[in-house]
PDB file of C-alpha atoms in Angstrom:
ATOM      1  CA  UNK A   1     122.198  76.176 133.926  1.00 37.00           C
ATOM      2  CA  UNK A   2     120.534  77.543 131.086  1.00 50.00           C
ATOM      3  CA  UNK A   3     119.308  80.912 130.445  1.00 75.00           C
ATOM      4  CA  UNK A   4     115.127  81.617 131.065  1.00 88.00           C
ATOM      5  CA  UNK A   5     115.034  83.321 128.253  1.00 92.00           C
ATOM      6  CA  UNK A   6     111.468  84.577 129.412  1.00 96.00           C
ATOM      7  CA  UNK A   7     112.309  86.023 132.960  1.00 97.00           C
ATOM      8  CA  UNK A   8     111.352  89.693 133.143  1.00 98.00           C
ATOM      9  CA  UNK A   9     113.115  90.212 136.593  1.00 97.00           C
ATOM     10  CA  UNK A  10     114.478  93.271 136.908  1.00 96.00           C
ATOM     11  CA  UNK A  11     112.842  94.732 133.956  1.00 97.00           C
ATOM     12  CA  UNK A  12     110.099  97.798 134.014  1.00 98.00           C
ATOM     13  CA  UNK A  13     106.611  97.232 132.072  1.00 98.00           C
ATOM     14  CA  UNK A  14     104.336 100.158 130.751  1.00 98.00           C
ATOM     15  CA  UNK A  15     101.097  99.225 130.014  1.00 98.00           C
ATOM     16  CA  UNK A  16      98.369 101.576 128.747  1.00 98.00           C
ATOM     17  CA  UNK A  17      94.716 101.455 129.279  1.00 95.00           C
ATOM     18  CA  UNK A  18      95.138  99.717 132.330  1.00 96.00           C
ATOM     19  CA  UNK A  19      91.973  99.837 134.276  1.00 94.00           C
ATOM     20  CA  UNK A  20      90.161  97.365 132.953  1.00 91.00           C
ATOM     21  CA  UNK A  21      90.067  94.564 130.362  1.00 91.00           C
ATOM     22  CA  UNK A  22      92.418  93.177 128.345  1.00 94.00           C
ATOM     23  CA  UNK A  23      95.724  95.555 129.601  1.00 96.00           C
ATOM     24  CA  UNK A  24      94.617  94.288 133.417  1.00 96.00           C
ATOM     25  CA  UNK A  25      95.644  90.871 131.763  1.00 96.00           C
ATOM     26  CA  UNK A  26      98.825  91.740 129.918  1.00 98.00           C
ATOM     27  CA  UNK A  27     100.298  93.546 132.804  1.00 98.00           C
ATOM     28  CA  UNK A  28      99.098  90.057 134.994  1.00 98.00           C
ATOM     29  CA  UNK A  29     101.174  88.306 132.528  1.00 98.00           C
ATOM     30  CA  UNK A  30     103.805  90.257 132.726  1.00 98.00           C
ATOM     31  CA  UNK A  31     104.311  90.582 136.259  1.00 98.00           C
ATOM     32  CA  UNK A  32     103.822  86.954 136.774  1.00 98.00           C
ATOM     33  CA  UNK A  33     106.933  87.039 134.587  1.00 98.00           C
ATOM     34  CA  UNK A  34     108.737  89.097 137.208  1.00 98.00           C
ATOM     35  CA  UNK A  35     108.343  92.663 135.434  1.00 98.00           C
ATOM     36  CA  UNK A  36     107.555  95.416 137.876  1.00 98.00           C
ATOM     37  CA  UNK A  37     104.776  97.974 136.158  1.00 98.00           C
ATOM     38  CA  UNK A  38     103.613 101.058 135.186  1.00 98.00           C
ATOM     39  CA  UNK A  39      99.759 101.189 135.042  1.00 98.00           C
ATOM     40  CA  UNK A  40      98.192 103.940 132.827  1.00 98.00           C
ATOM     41  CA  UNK A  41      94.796 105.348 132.662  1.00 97.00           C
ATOM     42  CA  UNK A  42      92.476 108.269 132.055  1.00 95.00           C
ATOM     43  CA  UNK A  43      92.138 108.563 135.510  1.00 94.00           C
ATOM     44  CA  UNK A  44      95.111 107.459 137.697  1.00 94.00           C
ATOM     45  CA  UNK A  45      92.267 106.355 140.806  1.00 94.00           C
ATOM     46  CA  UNK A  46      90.723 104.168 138.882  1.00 94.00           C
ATOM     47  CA  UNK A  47      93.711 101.912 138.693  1.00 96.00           C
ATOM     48  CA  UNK A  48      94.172 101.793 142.648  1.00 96.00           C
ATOM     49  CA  UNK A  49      92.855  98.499 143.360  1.00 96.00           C
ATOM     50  CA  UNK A  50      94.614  97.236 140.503  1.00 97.00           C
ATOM     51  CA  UNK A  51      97.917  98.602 141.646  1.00 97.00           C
ATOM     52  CA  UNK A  52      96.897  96.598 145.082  1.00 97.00           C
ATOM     53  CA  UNK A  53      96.593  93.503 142.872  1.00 97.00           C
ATOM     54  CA  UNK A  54      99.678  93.770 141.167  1.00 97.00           C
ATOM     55  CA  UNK A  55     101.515  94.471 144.737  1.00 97.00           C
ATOM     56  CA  UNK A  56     100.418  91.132 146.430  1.00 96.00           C
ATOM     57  CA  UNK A  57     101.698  89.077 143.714  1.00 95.00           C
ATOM     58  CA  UNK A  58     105.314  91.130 144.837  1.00 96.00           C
ATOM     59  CA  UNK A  59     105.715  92.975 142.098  1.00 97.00           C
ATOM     60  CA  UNK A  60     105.859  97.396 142.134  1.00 98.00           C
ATOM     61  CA  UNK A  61     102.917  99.123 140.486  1.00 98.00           C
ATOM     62  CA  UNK A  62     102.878 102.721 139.605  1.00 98.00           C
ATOM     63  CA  UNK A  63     100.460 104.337 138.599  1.00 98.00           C
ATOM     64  CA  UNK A  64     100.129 107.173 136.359  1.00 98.00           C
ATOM     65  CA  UNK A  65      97.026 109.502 134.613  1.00 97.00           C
ATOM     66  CA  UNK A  66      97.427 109.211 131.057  1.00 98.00           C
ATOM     67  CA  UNK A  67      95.100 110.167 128.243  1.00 97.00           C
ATOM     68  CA  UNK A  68      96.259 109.019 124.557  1.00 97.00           C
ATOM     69  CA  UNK A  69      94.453 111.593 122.901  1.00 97.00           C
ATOM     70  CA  UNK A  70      96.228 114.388 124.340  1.00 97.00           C
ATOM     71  CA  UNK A  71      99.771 115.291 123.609  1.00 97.00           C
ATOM     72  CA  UNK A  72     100.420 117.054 126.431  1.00 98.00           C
ATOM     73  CA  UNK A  73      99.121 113.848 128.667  1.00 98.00           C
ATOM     74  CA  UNK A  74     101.624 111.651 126.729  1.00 98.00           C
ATOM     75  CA  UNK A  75     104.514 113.792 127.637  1.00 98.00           C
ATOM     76  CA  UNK A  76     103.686 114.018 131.152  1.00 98.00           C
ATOM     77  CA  UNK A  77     103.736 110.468 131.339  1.00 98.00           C
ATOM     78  CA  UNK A  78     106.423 109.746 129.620  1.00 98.00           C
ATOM     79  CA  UNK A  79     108.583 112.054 132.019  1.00 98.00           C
ATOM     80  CA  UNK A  80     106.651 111.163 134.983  1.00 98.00           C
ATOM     81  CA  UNK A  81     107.387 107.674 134.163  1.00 98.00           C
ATOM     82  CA  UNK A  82     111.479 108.238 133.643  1.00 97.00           C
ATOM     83  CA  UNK A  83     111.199 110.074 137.076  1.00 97.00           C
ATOM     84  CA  UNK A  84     109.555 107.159 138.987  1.00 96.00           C
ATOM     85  CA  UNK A  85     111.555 103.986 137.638  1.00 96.00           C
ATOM     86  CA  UNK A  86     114.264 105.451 135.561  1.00 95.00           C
ATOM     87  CA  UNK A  87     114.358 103.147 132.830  1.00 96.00           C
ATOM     88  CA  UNK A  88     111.230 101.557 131.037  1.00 98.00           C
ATOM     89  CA  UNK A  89     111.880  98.603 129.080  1.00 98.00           C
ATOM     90  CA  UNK A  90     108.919  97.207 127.957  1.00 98.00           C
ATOM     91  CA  UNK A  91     105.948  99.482 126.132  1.00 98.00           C
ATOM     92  CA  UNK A  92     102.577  97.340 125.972  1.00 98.00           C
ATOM     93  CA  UNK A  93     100.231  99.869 123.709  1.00 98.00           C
ATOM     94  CA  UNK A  94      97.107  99.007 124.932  1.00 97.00           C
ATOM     95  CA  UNK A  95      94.493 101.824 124.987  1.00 95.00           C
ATOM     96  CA  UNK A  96      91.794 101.893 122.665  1.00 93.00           C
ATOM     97  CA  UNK A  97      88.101 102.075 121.883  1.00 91.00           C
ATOM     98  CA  UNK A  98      85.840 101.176 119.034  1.00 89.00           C
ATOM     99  CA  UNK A  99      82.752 102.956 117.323  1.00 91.00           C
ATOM    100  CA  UNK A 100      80.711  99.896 116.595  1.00 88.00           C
ATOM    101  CA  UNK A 101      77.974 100.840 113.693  1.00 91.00           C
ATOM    102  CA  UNK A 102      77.326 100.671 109.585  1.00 93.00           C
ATOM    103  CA  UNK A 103      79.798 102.214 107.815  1.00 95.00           C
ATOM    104  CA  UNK A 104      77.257 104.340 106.213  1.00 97.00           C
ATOM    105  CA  UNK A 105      76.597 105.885 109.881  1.00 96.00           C
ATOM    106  CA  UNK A 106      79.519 107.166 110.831  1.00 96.00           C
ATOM    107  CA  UNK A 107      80.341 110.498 111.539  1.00 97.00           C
ATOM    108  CA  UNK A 108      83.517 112.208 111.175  1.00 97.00           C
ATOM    109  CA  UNK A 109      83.320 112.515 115.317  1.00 97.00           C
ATOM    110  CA  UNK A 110      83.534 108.730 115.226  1.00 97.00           C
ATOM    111  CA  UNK A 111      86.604 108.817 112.724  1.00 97.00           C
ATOM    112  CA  UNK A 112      88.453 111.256 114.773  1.00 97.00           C
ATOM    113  CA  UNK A 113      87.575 109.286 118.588  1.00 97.00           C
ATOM    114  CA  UNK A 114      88.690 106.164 117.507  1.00 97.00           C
ATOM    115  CA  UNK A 115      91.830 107.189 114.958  1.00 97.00           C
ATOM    116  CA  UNK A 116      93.291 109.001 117.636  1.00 97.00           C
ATOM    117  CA  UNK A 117      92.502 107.195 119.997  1.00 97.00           C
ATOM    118  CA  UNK A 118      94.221 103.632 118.628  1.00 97.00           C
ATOM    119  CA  UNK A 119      96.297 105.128 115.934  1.00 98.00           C
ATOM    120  CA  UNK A 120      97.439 108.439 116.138  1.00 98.00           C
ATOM    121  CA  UNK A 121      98.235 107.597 120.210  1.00 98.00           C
ATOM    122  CA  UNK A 122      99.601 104.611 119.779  1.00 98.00           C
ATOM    123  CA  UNK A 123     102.360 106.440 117.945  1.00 98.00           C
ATOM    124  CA  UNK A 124     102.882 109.502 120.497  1.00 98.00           C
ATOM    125  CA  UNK A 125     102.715 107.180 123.242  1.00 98.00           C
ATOM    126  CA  UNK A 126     105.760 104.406 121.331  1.00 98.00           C
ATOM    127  CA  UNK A 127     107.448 107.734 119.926  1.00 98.00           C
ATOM    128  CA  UNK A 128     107.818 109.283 123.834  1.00 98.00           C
ATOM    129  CA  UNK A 129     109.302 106.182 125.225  1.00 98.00           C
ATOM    130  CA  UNK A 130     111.367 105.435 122.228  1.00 98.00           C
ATOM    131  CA  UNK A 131     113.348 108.403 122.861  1.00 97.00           C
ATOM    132  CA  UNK A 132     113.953 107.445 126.715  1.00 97.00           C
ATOM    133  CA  UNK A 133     115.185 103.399 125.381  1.00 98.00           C
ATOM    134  CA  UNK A 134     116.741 104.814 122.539  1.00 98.00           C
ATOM    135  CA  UNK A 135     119.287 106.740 125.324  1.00 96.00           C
ATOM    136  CA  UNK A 136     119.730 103.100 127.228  1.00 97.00           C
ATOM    137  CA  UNK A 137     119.982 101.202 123.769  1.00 98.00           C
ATOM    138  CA  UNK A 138     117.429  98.484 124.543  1.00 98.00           C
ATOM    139  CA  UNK A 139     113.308  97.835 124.153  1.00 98.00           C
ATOM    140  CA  UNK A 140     110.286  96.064 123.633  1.00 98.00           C
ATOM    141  CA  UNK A 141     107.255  97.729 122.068  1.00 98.00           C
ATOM    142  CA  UNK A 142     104.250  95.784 121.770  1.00 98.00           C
ATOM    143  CA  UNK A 143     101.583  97.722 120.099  1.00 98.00           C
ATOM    144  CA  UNK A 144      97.860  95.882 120.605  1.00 97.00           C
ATOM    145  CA  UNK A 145      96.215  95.697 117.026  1.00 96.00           C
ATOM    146  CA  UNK A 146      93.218  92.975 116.250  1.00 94.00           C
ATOM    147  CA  UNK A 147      92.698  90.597 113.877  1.00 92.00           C
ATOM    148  CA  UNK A 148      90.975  93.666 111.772  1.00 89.00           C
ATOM    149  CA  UNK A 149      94.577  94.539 111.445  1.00 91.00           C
ATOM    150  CA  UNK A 150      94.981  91.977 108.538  1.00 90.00           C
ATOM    151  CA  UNK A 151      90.908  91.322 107.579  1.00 88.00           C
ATOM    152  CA  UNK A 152      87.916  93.404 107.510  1.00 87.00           C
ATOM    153  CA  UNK A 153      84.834  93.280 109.188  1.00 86.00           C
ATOM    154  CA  UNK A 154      81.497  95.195 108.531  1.00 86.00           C
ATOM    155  CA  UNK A 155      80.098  97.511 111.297  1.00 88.00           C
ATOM    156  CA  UNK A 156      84.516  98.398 112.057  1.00 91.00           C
ATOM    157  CA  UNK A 157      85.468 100.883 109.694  1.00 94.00           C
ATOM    158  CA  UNK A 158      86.972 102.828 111.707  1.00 95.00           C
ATOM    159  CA  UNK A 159      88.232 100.285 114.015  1.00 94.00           C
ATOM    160  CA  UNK A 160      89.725  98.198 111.013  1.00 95.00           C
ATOM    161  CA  UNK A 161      91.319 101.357 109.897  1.00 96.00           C
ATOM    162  CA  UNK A 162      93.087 102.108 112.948  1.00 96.00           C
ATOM    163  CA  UNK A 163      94.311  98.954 113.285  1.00 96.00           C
ATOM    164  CA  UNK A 164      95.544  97.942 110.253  1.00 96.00           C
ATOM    165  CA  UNK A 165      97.280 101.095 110.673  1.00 97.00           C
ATOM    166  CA  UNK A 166      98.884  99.857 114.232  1.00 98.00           C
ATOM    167  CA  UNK A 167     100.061  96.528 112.256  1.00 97.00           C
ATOM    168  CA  UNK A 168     102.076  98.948 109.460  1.00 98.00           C
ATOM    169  CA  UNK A 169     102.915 101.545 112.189  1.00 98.00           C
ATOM    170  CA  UNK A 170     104.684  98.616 113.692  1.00 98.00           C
ATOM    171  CA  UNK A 171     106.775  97.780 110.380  1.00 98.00           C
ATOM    172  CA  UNK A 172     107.839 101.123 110.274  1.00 98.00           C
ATOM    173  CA  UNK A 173     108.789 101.849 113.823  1.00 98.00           C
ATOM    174  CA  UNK A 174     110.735  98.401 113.470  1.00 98.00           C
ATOM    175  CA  UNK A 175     112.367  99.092 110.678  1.00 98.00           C
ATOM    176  CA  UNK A 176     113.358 103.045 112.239  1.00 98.00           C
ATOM    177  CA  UNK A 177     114.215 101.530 115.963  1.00 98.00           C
ATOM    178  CA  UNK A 178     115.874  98.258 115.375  1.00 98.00           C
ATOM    179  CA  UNK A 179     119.250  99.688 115.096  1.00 98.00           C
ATOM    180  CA  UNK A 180     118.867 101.481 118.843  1.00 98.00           C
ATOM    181  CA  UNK A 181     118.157  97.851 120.269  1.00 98.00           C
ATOM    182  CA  UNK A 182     113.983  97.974 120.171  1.00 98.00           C
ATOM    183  CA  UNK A 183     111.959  95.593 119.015  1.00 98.00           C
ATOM    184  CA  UNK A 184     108.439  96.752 118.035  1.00 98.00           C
ATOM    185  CA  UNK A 185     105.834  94.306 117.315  1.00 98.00           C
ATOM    186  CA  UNK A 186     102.399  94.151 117.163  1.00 98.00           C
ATOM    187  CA  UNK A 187      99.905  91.279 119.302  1.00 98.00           C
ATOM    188  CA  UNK A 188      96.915  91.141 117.277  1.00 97.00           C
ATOM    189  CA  UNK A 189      94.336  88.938 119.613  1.00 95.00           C
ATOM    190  CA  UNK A 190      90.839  87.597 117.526  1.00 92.00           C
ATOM    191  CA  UNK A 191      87.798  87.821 118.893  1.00 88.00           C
ATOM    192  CA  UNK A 192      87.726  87.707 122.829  1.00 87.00           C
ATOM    193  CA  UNK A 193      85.142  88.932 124.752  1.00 80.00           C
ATOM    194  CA  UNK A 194      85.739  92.596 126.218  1.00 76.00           C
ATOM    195  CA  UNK A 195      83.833  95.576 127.179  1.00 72.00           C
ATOM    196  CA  UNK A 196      83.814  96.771 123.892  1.00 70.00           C
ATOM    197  CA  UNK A 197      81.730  93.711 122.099  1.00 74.00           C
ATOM    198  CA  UNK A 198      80.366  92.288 125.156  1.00 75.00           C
ATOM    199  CA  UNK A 199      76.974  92.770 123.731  1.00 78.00           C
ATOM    200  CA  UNK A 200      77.915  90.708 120.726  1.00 77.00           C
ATOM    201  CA  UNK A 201      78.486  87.459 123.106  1.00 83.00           C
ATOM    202  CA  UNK A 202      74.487  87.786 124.583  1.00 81.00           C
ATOM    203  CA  UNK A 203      73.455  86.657 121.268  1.00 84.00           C
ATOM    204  CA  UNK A 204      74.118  82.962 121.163  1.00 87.00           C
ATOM    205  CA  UNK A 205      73.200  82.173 117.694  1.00 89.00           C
ATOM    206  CA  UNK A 206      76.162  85.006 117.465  1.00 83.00           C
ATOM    207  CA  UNK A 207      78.394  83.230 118.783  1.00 87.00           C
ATOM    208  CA  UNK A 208      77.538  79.862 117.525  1.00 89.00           C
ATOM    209  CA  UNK A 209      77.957  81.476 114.377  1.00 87.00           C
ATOM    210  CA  UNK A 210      81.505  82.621 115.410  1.00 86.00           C
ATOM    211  CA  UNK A 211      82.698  79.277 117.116  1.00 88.00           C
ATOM    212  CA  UNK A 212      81.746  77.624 113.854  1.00 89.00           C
ATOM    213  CA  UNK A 213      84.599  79.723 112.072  1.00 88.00           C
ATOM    214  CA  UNK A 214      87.460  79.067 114.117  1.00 90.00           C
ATOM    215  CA  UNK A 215      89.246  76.130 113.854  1.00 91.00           C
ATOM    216  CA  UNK A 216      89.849  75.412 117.554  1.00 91.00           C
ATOM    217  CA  UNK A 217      85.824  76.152 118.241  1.00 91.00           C
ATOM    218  CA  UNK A 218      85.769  78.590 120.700  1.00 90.00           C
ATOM    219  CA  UNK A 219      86.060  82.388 121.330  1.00 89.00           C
ATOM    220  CA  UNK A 220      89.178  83.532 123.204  1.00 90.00           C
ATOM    221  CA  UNK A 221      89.649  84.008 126.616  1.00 90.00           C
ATOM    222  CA  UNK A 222      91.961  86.258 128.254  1.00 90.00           C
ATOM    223  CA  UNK A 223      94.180  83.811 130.072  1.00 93.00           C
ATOM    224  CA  UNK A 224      94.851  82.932 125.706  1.00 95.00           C
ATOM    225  CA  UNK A 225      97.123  85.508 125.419  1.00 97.00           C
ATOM    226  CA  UNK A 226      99.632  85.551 128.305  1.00 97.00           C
ATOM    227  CA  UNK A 227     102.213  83.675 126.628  1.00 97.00           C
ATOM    228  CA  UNK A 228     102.157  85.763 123.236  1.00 98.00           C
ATOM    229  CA  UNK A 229     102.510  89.338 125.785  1.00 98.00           C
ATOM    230  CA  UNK A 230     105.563  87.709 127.898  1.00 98.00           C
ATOM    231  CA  UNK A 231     107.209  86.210 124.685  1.00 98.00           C
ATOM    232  CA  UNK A 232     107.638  89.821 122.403  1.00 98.00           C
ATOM    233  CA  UNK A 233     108.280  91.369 125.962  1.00 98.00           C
ATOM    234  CA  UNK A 234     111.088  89.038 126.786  1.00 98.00           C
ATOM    235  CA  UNK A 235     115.031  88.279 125.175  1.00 96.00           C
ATOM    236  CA  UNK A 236     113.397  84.919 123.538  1.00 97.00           C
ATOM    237  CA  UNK A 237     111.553  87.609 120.803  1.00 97.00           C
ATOM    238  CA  UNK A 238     114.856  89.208 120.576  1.00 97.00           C
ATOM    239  CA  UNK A 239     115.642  88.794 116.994  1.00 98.00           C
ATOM    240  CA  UNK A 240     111.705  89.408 115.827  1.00 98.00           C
ATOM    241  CA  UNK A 241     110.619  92.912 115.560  1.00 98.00           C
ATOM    242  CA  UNK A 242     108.125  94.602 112.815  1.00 98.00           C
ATOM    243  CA  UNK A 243     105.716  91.053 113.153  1.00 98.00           C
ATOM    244  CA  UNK A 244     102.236  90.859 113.821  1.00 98.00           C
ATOM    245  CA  UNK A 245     101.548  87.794 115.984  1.00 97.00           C
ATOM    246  CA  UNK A 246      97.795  86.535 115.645  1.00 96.00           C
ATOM    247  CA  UNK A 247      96.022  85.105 118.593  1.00 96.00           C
ATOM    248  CA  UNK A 248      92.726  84.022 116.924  1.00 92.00           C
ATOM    249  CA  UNK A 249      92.608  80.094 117.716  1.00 92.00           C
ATOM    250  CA  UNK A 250      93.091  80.110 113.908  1.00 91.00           C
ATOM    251  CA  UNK A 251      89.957  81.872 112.619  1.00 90.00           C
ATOM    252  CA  UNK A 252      92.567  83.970 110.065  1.00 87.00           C
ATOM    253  CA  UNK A 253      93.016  80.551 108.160  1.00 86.00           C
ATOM    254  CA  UNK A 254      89.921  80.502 106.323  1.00 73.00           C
ATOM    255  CA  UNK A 255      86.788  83.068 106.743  1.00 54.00           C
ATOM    256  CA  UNK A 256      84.502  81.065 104.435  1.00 48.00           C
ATOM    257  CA  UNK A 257      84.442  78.062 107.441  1.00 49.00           C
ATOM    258  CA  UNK A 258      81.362  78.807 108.496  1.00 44.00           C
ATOM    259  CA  UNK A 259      78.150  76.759 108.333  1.00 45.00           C
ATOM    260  CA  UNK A 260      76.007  78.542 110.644  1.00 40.00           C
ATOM    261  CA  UNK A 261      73.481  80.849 108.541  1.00 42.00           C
ATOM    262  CA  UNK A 262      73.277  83.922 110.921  1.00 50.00           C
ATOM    263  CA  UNK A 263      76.111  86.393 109.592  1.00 51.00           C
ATOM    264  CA  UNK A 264      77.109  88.657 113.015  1.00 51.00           C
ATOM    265  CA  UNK A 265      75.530  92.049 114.046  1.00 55.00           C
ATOM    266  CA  UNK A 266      77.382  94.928 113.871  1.00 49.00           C
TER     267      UNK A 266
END
């Protein structure tokens, strides 16, 4: 019988920013997969009905208080972690936030919220687990970027800049880690509807301006990127590390496709 290259039995998950939105799907995905998880979060009660979740599909959840923007959170975690499951195999770098306004209007508050948030943590976060799969010789990072990692967008300075930053953070950590046995590579998703631009999607001339650039003619939904979080977690990614994978229904092919007169607010 052949090998399922894409069973995470027996495997441990970490999955940041946790409590809501787009990491409550990845770490869905992934235990589906079999993967037991680690669930991270500002505050560790506001994952507890999560952790429930996760537990009636027959998978362990742990949960754990984690704040990316704080070095001395990281390191707790990443300890507290190696103390709960021993081993972690699987890093999903999910925690971030956005500062959604003209370019012109941003303050260096803004700058520093969001950089450290997506960029600077992203790397403190990969960095303390590194060391821990570095010892065991086998990992998969997956750092979340966007696809403002590889195009810009007005009204996301900040944002683009942190994640194009996360898309050549994960070239380097590739490049540094690959000889240890971890992968690191970065999920970029296009534009799904989250907390973060939810107030985009009310405006439907919006969003009949954005379903009129992407090829397949629809936003994404969450459910879109399962298979793209199981694959880089799993051994069928096992000889691709320092990519960025774009989820986008296509919209990265061409951004003149649009018809629709009404650019997007910002």
């Amino acid at each position: 019988m052949s090998k399922n290259f894409f069973d995470l039995t027996g495997q441990v998950a970490l999955v940041t920013g946790a409590s809501r939105g787009l990491g409550q799907y990845f770490a869905r995905a992934l235990a589906r997969a079999g993967a037991d998880l680690i669930l991270t979060s500002r505050k560790q009660e506001d994952l507890a009905s999560f952790v429930a979740e996760i537990e009636a599909l027959g998978r362990k959840a742990t949960p754990l208080a984690l704040d990316v923007r704080d070095q001395g959170s990281i390191e707790r975690m990443a300890v507290a972690a190696e103390e709960a499951v021993g081993q972690v195999h699987i890093l999903v770098n999910n925690a971030g936030c956005n500062a959604r306004k003209p370019a012109l209007d941003v303050s260096w508050d803004d700058w520093n919220f969001v950089l450290d948030t997506n960029l600077r943590g992203s790397f403190f976060v990969a960095q303390n687990l590194a060391r821990r799969m570095v010892k065991h010789g086998y990992g998969r990072i997956i750092n979340i970027g966007s696809v403002t990692s590889v195009f810009g967008y007005a009204g996301l300075a900040p944002y683009g800049a942190s994640r194009g930053g996360v898309r050549q953070l994960t070239m380097s950590l590739a490049d540094d880690w690959g000889r240890h046995g971890i992968t690191v590579n970065c999920l970029a998703p296009g534009w799904f509807r989250t907390e973060q631009n939810k107030v985009l999607y009310e405006d439907k001339e919006w969003v009949a301006y954005l379903e009129d650039r992407i090829p397949v003619k629809r936003a994404g939904q969450p459910h879109d990127l399962d298979g793209a979080v199981v694959f880089l977690a799993s051994e069928a990614s096992r000889y691709i590390t320092g990519q960025t994978l774009l989820v986008d229904g296509g919209i990265s092919t061409g951004a003149m496709r649009a018809t629709v007169a009404k650019p997007p607010k910002t």
